[in-house]
Amino acid sequence: TAAQIRGWIANRYYYQKCIPVKDAAILGNLPDRDKRRVWITRIINQDGTLENGGGGLEQWFALARAAGLDDEALRSERDVQPGTRFAVDAYVTFARTQPWLPAVASSLTELFAPDLMSARIEALVAKYPWINPKGLDYFRNRVTLAARDADNALPWVIEGATDLAAQEACLSALRFKCDVLWAILDATQAAYGIGS
């Protein structure tokens, strides 16, 4: 239903808003300049710049508007469920407090994002024709940006996880990130239901 889609957009907004905060925490823990130069592009891609505006977060607002939500409704976070807030805040705390290697590994859900984003675009267009297709630019852009981000992060994890303990920490971090994403969906489902 429209209410379910809007509820998902509102809850996922909280995650979108916190992505650059999470990435800034990882950036602060990265050990060398070259890695920081690569990682900072994630923050810029999501927040945009003063000169150029834009960014993924602005595209998320465009999605919300295309689905009938106004900017104030999104910014107020009044529809963000406690389970979503708890999961996302836990992810930001994880990025702040863990060593850089598992924190970077947690981002590797992006390995699967290009296919997921393409499928999401198709599903939204087919099942929700009332959403203005111009509002789907966030997903269109993530097809290429997520692939690039994963291509940058994966070699760091492979090169850095040289022993069993580091490999297990990286796998655990990736599982944790999947749990965060599921918790957002679960909180949204509990509030808005499934189906019509």
JSON list of C-alpha atoms in Angstrom, two decimals:
[
{"chain": "A", "resi": 1, "resn": "THR", "atom": "CA", "xyz": [0.00, 0.00, 0.00]},
{"chain": "A", "resi": 2, "resn": "ALA", "atom": "CA", "xyz": [1.02, 3.63, -0.27]},
{"chain": "A", "resi": 3, "resn": "ALA", "atom": "CA", "xyz": [1.27, 3.85, 3.53]},
{"chain": "A", "resi": 4, "resn": "GLN", "atom": "CA", "xyz": [3.64, 0.87, 3.61]},
{"chain": "A", "resi": 5, "resn": "ILE", "atom": "CA", "xyz": [5.91, 2.31, 0.92]},
{"chain": "A", "resi": 6, "resn": "ARG", "atom": "CA", "xyz": [5.95, 5.68, 2.64]},
{"chain": "A", "resi": 7, "resn": "GLY", "atom": "CA", "xyz": [6.71, 3.99, 5.95]},
{"chain": "A", "resi": 8, "resn": "TRP", "atom": "CA", "xyz": [9.62, 2.13, 4.38]},
{"chain": "A", "resi": 9, "resn": "ILE", "atom": "CA", "xyz": [10.93, 5.36, 2.81]},
{"chain": "A", "resi": 10, "resn": "ALA", "atom": "CA", "xyz": [10.67, 7.19, 6.15]},
{"chain": "A", "resi": 11, "resn": "ASN", "atom": "CA", "xyz": [12.47, 4.43, 8.05]},
{"chain": "A", "resi": 12, "resn": "ARG", "atom": "CA", "xyz": [15.12, 3.96, 5.43]},
{"chain": "A", "resi": 13, "resn": "TYR", "atom": "CA", "xyz": [15.66, 7.74, 5.49]},
{"chain": "A", "resi": 14, "resn": "TYR", "atom": "CA", "xyz": [17.08, 7.43, 9.00]},
{"chain": "A", "resi": 15, "resn": "TYR", "atom": "CA", "xyz": [19.60, 4.93, 7.66]},
{"chain": "A", "resi": 16, "resn": "GLN", "atom": "CA", "xyz": [20.39, 7.17, 4.66]},
{"chain": "A", "resi": 17, "resn": "LYS", "atom": "CA", "xyz": [20.90, 10.16, 6.94]},
{"chain": "A", "resi": 18, "resn": "CYS", "atom": "CA", "xyz": [23.34, 8.24, 9.13]},
{"chain": "A", "resi": 19, "resn": "ILE", "atom": "CA", "xyz": [25.43, 6.74, 6.31]},
{"chain": "A", "resi": 20, "resn": "PRO", "atom": "CA", "xyz": [27.79, 9.73, 6.07]},
{"chain": "A", "resi": 21, "resn": "VAL", "atom": "CA", "xyz": [28.12, 9.80, 9.87]},
{"chain": "A", "resi": 22, "resn": "LYS", "atom": "CA", "xyz": [29.11, 6.13, 9.78]},
{"chain": "A", "resi": 23, "resn": "ASP", "atom": "CA", "xyz": [31.53, 6.78, 6.93]},
{"chain": "A", "resi": 24, "resn": "ALA", "atom": "CA", "xyz": [33.07, 9.73, 8.78]},
{"chain": "A", "resi": 25, "resn": "ALA", "atom": "CA", "xyz": [33.70, 7.45, 11.75]},
{"chain": "A", "resi": 26, "resn": "ILE", "atom": "CA", "xyz": [35.44, 4.91, 9.52]},
{"chain": "A", "resi": 27, "resn": "LEU", "atom": "CA", "xyz": [37.37, 7.71, 7.79]},
{"chain": "A", "resi": 28, "resn": "GLY", "atom": "CA", "xyz": [38.73, 8.84, 11.15]},
{"chain": "A", "resi": 29, "resn": "ASN", "atom": "CA", "xyz": [40.00, 5.33, 11.86]},
{"chain": "A", "resi": 30, "resn": "LEU", "atom": "CA", "xyz": [41.66, 4.67, 8.50]},
{"chain": "A", "resi": 31, "resn": "PRO", "atom": "CA", "xyz": [45.42, 4.33, 8.92]},
{"chain": "A", "resi": 32, "resn": "ASP", "atom": "CA", "xyz": [46.70, 6.04, 5.81]},
{"chain": "A", "resi": 33, "resn": "ARG", "atom": "CA", "xyz": [46.09, 8.98, 3.56]},
{"chain": "A", "resi": 34, "resn": "ASP", "atom": "CA", "xyz": [45.45, 6.99, 0.39]},
{"chain": "A", "resi": 35, "resn": "LYS", "atom": "CA", "xyz": [42.62, 5.05, 2.00]},
{"chain": "A", "resi": 36, "resn": "ARG", "atom": "CA", "xyz": [41.13, 8.23, 3.46]},
{"chain": "A", "resi": 37, "resn": "ARG", "atom": "CA", "xyz": [41.22, 9.90, 0.03]},
{"chain": "A", "resi": 38, "resn": "VAL", "atom": "CA", "xyz": [39.20, 7.02, -1.38]},
{"chain": "A", "resi": 39, "resn": "TRP", "atom": "CA", "xyz": [36.77, 6.71, 1.55]},
{"chain": "A", "resi": 40, "resn": "ILE", "atom": "CA", "xyz": [35.88, 10.40, 1.72]},
{"chain": "A", "resi": 41, "resn": "THR", "atom": "CA", "xyz": [34.12, 10.12, -1.63]},
{"chain": "A", "resi": 42, "resn": "ARG", "atom": "CA", "xyz": [31.42, 8.07, 0.12]},
{"chain": "A", "resi": 43, "resn": "ILE", "atom": "CA", "xyz": [30.57, 11.01, 2.36]},
{"chain": "A", "resi": 44, "resn": "ILE", "atom": "CA", "xyz": [30.54, 13.42, -0.57]},
{"chain": "A", "resi": 45, "resn": "ASN", "atom": "CA", "xyz": [28.37, 11.06, -2.64]},
{"chain": "A", "resi": 46, "resn": "GLN", "atom": "CA", "xyz": [25.78, 10.84, 0.13]},
{"chain": "A", "resi": 47, "resn": "ASP", "atom": "CA", "xyz": [25.84, 14.41, 1.49]},
{"chain": "A", "resi": 48, "resn": "GLY", "atom": "CA", "xyz": [26.67, 16.27, -1.71]},
{"chain": "A", "resi": 49, "resn": "THR", "atom": "CA", "xyz": [28.69, 19.49, -1.57]},
{"chain": "A", "resi": 50, "resn": "LEU", "atom": "CA", "xyz": [27.97, 23.15, -0.89]},
{"chain": "A", "resi": 51, "resn": "GLU", "atom": "CA", "xyz": [28.96, 24.00, -4.45]},
{"chain": "A", "resi": 52, "resn": "ASN", "atom": "CA", "xyz": [27.05, 21.26, -6.23]},
{"chain": "A", "resi": 53, "resn": "GLY", "atom": "CA", "xyz": [24.36, 20.27, -3.74]},
{"chain": "A", "resi": 54, "resn": "GLY", "atom": "CA", "xyz": [22.82, 16.94, -4.56]},
{"chain": "A", "resi": 55, "resn": "GLY", "atom": "CA", "xyz": [24.05, 13.70, -3.13]},
{"chain": "A", "resi": 56, "resn": "GLY", "atom": "CA", "xyz": [22.27, 10.50, -2.26]},
{"chain": "A", "resi": 57, "resn": "LEU", "atom": "CA", "xyz": [20.42, 12.05, 0.63]},
{"chain": "A", "resi": 58, "resn": "GLU", "atom": "CA", "xyz": [18.86, 14.69, -1.64]},
{"chain": "A", "resi": 59, "resn": "GLN", "atom": "CA", "xyz": [17.88, 11.90, -4.04]},
{"chain": "A", "resi": 60, "resn": "TRP", "atom": "CA", "xyz": [16.20, 10.13, -1.11]},
{"chain": "A", "resi": 61, "resn": "PHE", "atom": "CA", "xyz": [14.16, 13.28, -0.48]},
{"chain": "A", "resi": 62, "resn": "ALA", "atom": "CA", "xyz": [13.20, 13.22, -4.17]},
{"chain": "A", "resi": 63, "resn": "LEU", "atom": "CA", "xyz": [12.01, 9.62, -3.74]},
{"chain": "A", "resi": 64, "resn": "ALA", "atom": "CA", "xyz": [9.96, 10.63, -0.72]},
{"chain": "A", "resi": 65, "resn": "ARG", "atom": "CA", "xyz": [8.36, 13.50, -2.64]},
{"chain": "A", "resi": 66, "resn": "ALA", "atom": "CA", "xyz": [7.67, 11.18, -5.60]},
{"chain": "A", "resi": 67, "resn": "ALA", "atom": "CA", "xyz": [5.84, 8.87, -3.18]},
{"chain": "A", "resi": 68, "resn": "GLY", "atom": "CA", "xyz": [3.81, 11.67, -1.60]},
{"chain": "A", "resi": 69, "resn": "LEU", "atom": "CA", "xyz": [5.87, 12.53, 1.49]},
{"chain": "A", "resi": 70, "resn": "ASP", "atom": "CA", "xyz": [7.00, 16.08, 2.10]},
{"chain": "A", "resi": 71, "resn": "ASP", "atom": "CA", "xyz": [10.47, 17.05, 3.27]},
{"chain": "A", "resi": 72, "resn": "GLU", "atom": "CA", "xyz": [9.27, 18.10, 6.72]},
{"chain": "A", "resi": 73, "resn": "ALA", "atom": "CA", "xyz": [7.66, 14.71, 7.32]},
{"chain": "A", "resi": 74, "resn": "LEU", "atom": "CA", "xyz": [10.95, 13.02, 6.53]},
{"chain": "A", "resi": 75, "resn": "ARG", "atom": "CA", "xyz": [13.15, 15.41, 8.51]},
{"chain": "A", "resi": 76, "resn": "SER", "atom": "CA", "xyz": [10.89, 15.17, 11.56]},
{"chain": "A", "resi": 77, "resn": "GLU", "atom": "CA", "xyz": [11.63, 11.42, 11.79]},
{"chain": "A", "resi": 78, "resn": "ARG", "atom": "CA", "xyz": [8.20, 10.99, 13.38]},
{"chain": "A", "resi": 79, "resn": "ASP", "atom": "CA", "xyz": [7.62, 7.77, 11.44]},
{"chain": "A", "resi": 80, "resn": "VAL", "atom": "CA", "xyz": [11.01, 6.24, 12.24]},
{"chain": "A", "resi": 81, "resn": "GLN", "atom": "CA", "xyz": [10.35, 3.13, 14.30]},
{"chain": "A", "resi": 82, "resn": "PRO", "atom": "CA", "xyz": [12.33, 2.48, 17.50]},
{"chain": "A", "resi": 83, "resn": "GLY", "atom": "CA", "xyz": [13.75, -0.74, 16.03]},
{"chain": "A", "resi": 84, "resn": "THR", "atom": "CA", "xyz": [15.07, 1.15, 13.03]},
{"chain": "A", "resi": 85, "resn": "ARG", "atom": "CA", "xyz": [16.63, 3.84, 15.18]},
{"chain": "A", "resi": 86, "resn": "PHE", "atom": "CA", "xyz": [18.21, 1.26, 17.49]},
{"chain": "A", "resi": 87, "resn": "ALA", "atom": "CA", "xyz": [19.70, -0.75, 14.60]},
{"chain": "A", "resi": 88, "resn": "VAL", "atom": "CA", "xyz": [21.05, 2.25, 12.71]},
{"chain": "A", "resi": 89, "resn": "ASP", "atom": "CA", "xyz": [22.50, 3.84, 15.84]},
{"chain": "A", "resi": 90, "resn": "ALA", "atom": "CA", "xyz": [24.18, 0.52, 16.66]},
{"chain": "A", "resi": 91, "resn": "TYR", "atom": "CA", "xyz": [25.73, 0.50, 13.19]},
{"chain": "A", "resi": 92, "resn": "VAL", "atom": "CA", "xyz": [27.12, 4.02, 13.62]},
{"chain": "A", "resi": 93, "resn": "THR", "atom": "CA", "xyz": [28.50, 3.05, 17.04]},
{"chain": "A", "resi": 94, "resn": "PHE", "atom": "CA", "xyz": [30.07, -0.06, 15.49]},
{"chain": "A", "resi": 95, "resn": "ALA", "atom": "CA", "xyz": [31.83, 2.07, 12.87]},
{"chain": "A", "resi": 96, "resn": "ARG", "atom": "CA", "xyz": [33.09, 4.45, 15.57]},
{"chain": "A", "resi": 97, "resn": "THR", "atom": "CA", "xyz": [34.36, 1.85, 17.99]},
{"chain": "A", "resi": 98, "resn": "GLN", "atom": "CA", "xyz": [35.65, -1.03, 15.88]},
{"chain": "A", "resi": 99, "resn": "PRO", "atom": "CA", "xyz": [39.01, -1.20, 14.13]},
{"chain": "A", "resi": 100, "resn": "TRP", "atom": "CA", "xyz": [38.92, 0.08, 10.58]},
{"chain": "A", "resi": 101, "resn": "LEU", "atom": "CA", "xyz": [39.18, -3.35, 8.94]},
{"chain": "A", "resi": 102, "resn": "PRO", "atom": "CA", "xyz": [35.93, -4.89, 10.24]},
{"chain": "A", "resi": 103, "resn": "ALA", "atom": "CA", "xyz": [34.20, -1.51, 9.89]},
{"chain": "A", "resi": 104, "resn": "VAL", "atom": "CA", "xyz": [35.16, -1.43, 6.21]},
{"chain": "A", "resi": 105, "resn": "ALA", "atom": "CA", "xyz": [34.14, -5.09, 5.86]},
{"chain": "A", "resi": 106, "resn": "SER", "atom": "CA", "xyz": [30.68, -4.22, 7.14]},
{"chain": "A", "resi": 107, "resn": "SER", "atom": "CA", "xyz": [30.20, -2.08, 4.03]},
{"chain": "A", "resi": 108, "resn": "LEU", "atom": "CA", "xyz": [30.63, -5.07, 1.73]},
{"chain": "A", "resi": 109, "resn": "THR", "atom": "CA", "xyz": [26.88, -5.56, 1.54]},
{"chain": "A", "resi": 110, "resn": "GLU", "atom": "CA", "xyz": [27.47, -3.22, -1.42]},
{"chain": "A", "resi": 111, "resn": "LEU", "atom": "CA", "xyz": [28.79, -6.21, -3.35]},
{"chain": "A", "resi": 112, "resn": "PHE", "atom": "CA", "xyz": [25.15, -7.22, -3.76]},
{"chain": "A", "resi": 113, "resn": "ALA", "atom": "CA", "xyz": [23.68, -3.74, -4.18]},
{"chain": "A", "resi": 114, "resn": "PRO", "atom": "CA", "xyz": [23.92, -3.28, -7.97]},
{"chain": "A", "resi": 115, "resn": "ASP", "atom": "CA", "xyz": [21.68, -6.26, -8.71]},
{"chain": "A", "resi": 116, "resn": "LEU", "atom": "CA", "xyz": [19.41, -5.43, -5.78]},
{"chain": "A", "resi": 117, "resn": "MET", "atom": "CA", "xyz": [19.02, -1.81, -6.89]},
{"chain": "A", "resi": 118, "resn": "SER", "atom": "CA", "xyz": [18.23, -2.85, -10.46]},
{"chain": "A", "resi": 119, "resn": "ALA", "atom": "CA", "xyz": [15.59, -5.29, -9.22]},
{"chain": "A", "resi": 120, "resn": "ARG", "atom": "CA", "xyz": [14.20, -2.66, -6.85]},
{"chain": "A", "resi": 121, "resn": "ILE", "atom": "CA", "xyz": [13.79, -0.16, -9.70]},
{"chain": "A", "resi": 122, "resn": "GLU", "atom": "CA", "xyz": [11.92, -2.74, -11.81]},
{"chain": "A", "resi": 123, "resn": "ALA", "atom": "CA", "xyz": [9.66, -3.70, -8.91]},
{"chain": "A", "resi": 124, "resn": "LEU", "atom": "CA", "xyz": [8.85, -0.13, -7.95]},
{"chain": "A", "resi": 125, "resn": "VAL", "atom": "CA", "xyz": [8.02, 0.83, -11.54]},
{"chain": "A", "resi": 126, "resn": "ALA", "atom": "CA", "xyz": [5.89, -2.30, -12.07]},
{"chain": "A", "resi": 127, "resn": "LYS", "atom": "CA", "xyz": [4.04, -2.43, -8.75]},
{"chain": "A", "resi": 128, "resn": "TYR", "atom": "CA", "xyz": [3.83, 1.22, -7.75]},
{"chain": "A", "resi": 129, "resn": "PRO", "atom": "CA", "xyz": [3.10, 3.20, -10.92]},
{"chain": "A", "resi": 130, "resn": "TRP", "atom": "CA", "xyz": [1.84, 6.11, -8.81]},
{"chain": "A", "resi": 131, "resn": "ILE", "atom": "CA", "xyz": [5.46, 6.84, -7.75]},
{"chain": "A", "resi": 132, "resn": "ASN", "atom": "CA", "xyz": [6.99, 9.36, -10.14]},
{"chain": "A", "resi": 133, "resn": "PRO", "atom": "CA", "xyz": [9.88, 7.49, -11.86]},
{"chain": "A", "resi": 134, "resn": "LYS", "atom": "CA", "xyz": [12.12, 10.56, -11.50]},
{"chain": "A", "resi": 135, "resn": "GLY", "atom": "CA", "xyz": [12.13, 9.80, -7.79]},
{"chain": "A", "resi": 136, "resn": "LEU", "atom": "CA", "xyz": [14.05, 6.57, -8.42]},
{"chain": "A", "resi": 137, "resn": "ASP", "atom": "CA", "xyz": [17.36, 8.29, -9.22]},
{"chain": "A", "resi": 138, "resn": "TYR", "atom": "CA", "xyz": [18.84, 7.24, -5.87]},
{"chain": "A", "resi": 139, "resn": "PHE", "atom": "CA", "xyz": [18.58, 3.58, -6.90]},
{"chain": "A", "resi": 140, "resn": "ARG", "atom": "CA", "xyz": [19.81, 4.26, -10.44]},
{"chain": "A", "resi": 141, "resn": "ASN", "atom": "CA", "xyz": [22.92, 5.99, -9.13]},
{"chain": "A", "resi": 142, "resn": "ARG", "atom": "CA", "xyz": [23.61, 3.33, -6.50]},
{"chain": "A", "resi": 143, "resn": "VAL", "atom": "CA", "xyz": [23.95, 0.70, -9.24]},
{"chain": "A", "resi": 144, "resn": "THR", "atom": "CA", "xyz": [27.29, 2.23, -10.26]},
{"chain": "A", "resi": 145, "resn": "LEU", "atom": "CA", "xyz": [28.33, 3.89, -6.99]},
{"chain": "A", "resi": 146, "resn": "ALA", "atom": "CA", "xyz": [27.85, 0.76, -4.89]},
{"chain": "A", "resi": 147, "resn": "ALA", "atom": "CA", "xyz": [29.87, -1.29, -7.36]},
{"chain": "A", "resi": 148, "resn": "ARG", "atom": "CA", "xyz": [32.68, 1.26, -7.23]},
{"chain": "A", "resi": 149, "resn": "ASP", "atom": "CA", "xyz": [32.58, 1.45, -3.44]},
{"chain": "A", "resi": 150, "resn": "ALA", "atom": "CA", "xyz": [32.71, -2.34, -3.14]},
{"chain": "A", "resi": 151, "resn": "ASP", "atom": "CA", "xyz": [35.55, -2.51, -5.67]},
{"chain": "A", "resi": 152, "resn": "ASN", "atom": "CA", "xyz": [37.51, -0.13, -3.44]},
{"chain": "A", "resi": 153, "resn": "ALA", "atom": "CA", "xyz": [36.72, -1.80, -0.12]},
{"chain": "A", "resi": 154, "resn": "LEU", "atom": "CA", "xyz": [37.02, -5.49, -1.02]},
{"chain": "A", "resi": 155, "resn": "PRO", "atom": "CA", "xyz": [40.78, -5.43, -1.77]},
{"chain": "A", "resi": 156, "resn": "TRP", "atom": "CA", "xyz": [41.44, -3.67, 1.54]},
{"chain": "A", "resi": 157, "resn": "VAL", "atom": "CA", "xyz": [39.61, -6.42, 3.40]},
{"chain": "A", "resi": 158, "resn": "ILE", "atom": "CA", "xyz": [41.32, -9.20, 1.44]},
{"chain": "A", "resi": 159, "resn": "GLU", "atom": "CA", "xyz": [44.76, -7.65, 1.99]},
{"chain": "A", "resi": 160, "resn": "GLY", "atom": "CA", "xyz": [44.12, -6.75, 5.62]},
{"chain": "A", "resi": 161, "resn": "ALA", "atom": "CA", "xyz": [42.45, -9.93, 6.87]},
{"chain": "A", "resi": 162, "resn": "THR", "atom": "CA", "xyz": [45.60, -12.03, 6.82]},
{"chain": "A", "resi": 163, "resn": "ASP", "atom": "CA", "xyz": [44.84, -14.33, 9.74]},
{"chain": "A", "resi": 164, "resn": "LEU", "atom": "CA", "xyz": [41.85, -16.32, 10.90]},
{"chain": "A", "resi": 165, "resn": "ALA", "atom": "CA", "xyz": [40.93, -13.89, 13.68]},
{"chain": "A", "resi": 166, "resn": "ALA", "atom": "CA", "xyz": [40.83, -10.93, 11.27]},
{"chain": "A", "resi": 167, "resn": "GLN", "atom": "CA", "xyz": [38.88, -12.94, 8.70]},
{"chain": "A", "resi": 168, "resn": "GLU", "atom": "CA", "xyz": [36.32, -13.97, 11.30]},
{"chain": "A", "resi": 169, "resn": "ALA", "atom": "CA", "xyz": [36.04, -10.37, 12.52]},
{"chain": "A", "resi": 170, "resn": "CYS", "atom": "CA", "xyz": [35.35, -9.22, 8.96]},
{"chain": "A", "resi": 171, "resn": "LEU", "atom": "CA", "xyz": [32.74, -11.92, 8.38]},
{"chain": "A", "resi": 172, "resn": "SER", "atom": "CA", "xyz": [31.10, -11.10, 11.70]},
{"chain": "A", "resi": 173, "resn": "ALA", "atom": "CA", "xyz": [31.01, -7.42, 10.72]},
{"chain": "A", "resi": 174, "resn": "LEU", "atom": "CA", "xyz": [29.33, -8.24, 7.42]},
{"chain": "A", "resi": 175, "resn": "ARG", "atom": "CA", "xyz": [26.76, -10.43, 9.19]},
{"chain": "A", "resi": 176, "resn": "PHE", "atom": "CA", "xyz": [26.15, -7.60, 11.66]},
{"chain": "A", "resi": 177, "resn": "LYS", "atom": "CA", "xyz": [25.46, -5.17, 8.80]},
{"chain": "A", "resi": 178, "resn": "CYS", "atom": "CA", "xyz": [23.00, -7.65, 7.27]},
{"chain": "A", "resi": 179, "resn": "ASP", "atom": "CA", "xyz": [21.28, -7.85, 10.67]},
{"chain": "A", "resi": 180, "resn": "VAL", "atom": "CA", "xyz": [21.04, -4.05, 10.74]},
{"chain": "A", "resi": 181, "resn": "LEU", "atom": "CA", "xyz": [19.36, -4.01, 7.33]},
{"chain": "A", "resi": 182, "resn": "TRP", "atom": "CA", "xyz": [16.97, -6.81, 8.35]},
{"chain": "A", "resi": 183, "resn": "ALA", "atom": "CA", "xyz": [16.13, -4.99, 11.58]},
{"chain": "A", "resi": 184, "resn": "ILE", "atom": "CA", "xyz": [15.08, -1.93, 9.56]},
{"chain": "A", "resi": 185, "resn": "LEU", "atom": "CA", "xyz": [12.81, -4.12, 7.44]},
{"chain": "A", "resi": 186, "resn": "ASP", "atom": "CA", "xyz": [11.44, -5.94, 10.49]},
{"chain": "A", "resi": 187, "resn": "ALA", "atom": "CA", "xyz": [10.67, -2.68, 12.30]},
{"chain": "A", "resi": 188, "resn": "THR", "atom": "CA", "xyz": [8.96, -1.32, 9.20]},
{"chain": "A", "resi": 189, "resn": "GLN", "atom": "CA", "xyz": [6.95, -4.52, 8.71]},
{"chain": "A", "resi": 190, "resn": "ALA", "atom": "CA", "xyz": [5.87, -4.53, 12.35]},
{"chain": "A", "resi": 191, "resn": "ALA", "atom": "CA", "xyz": [4.57, -0.98, 12.00]},
{"chain": "A", "resi": 192, "resn": "TYR", "atom": "CA", "xyz": [3.02, -1.12, 8.53]},
{"chain": "A", "resi": 193, "resn": "GLY", "atom": "CA", "xyz": [2.39, -4.79, 7.74]},
{"chain": "A", "resi": 194, "resn": "ILE", "atom": "CA", "xyz": [3.04, -6.66, 4.51]},
{"chain": "A", "resi": 195, "resn": "GLY", "atom": "CA", "xyz": [0.89, -6.70, 1.41]},
{"chain": "A", "resi": 196, "resn": "SER", "atom": "CA", "xyz": [-2.42, -4.99, 0.90]}
]
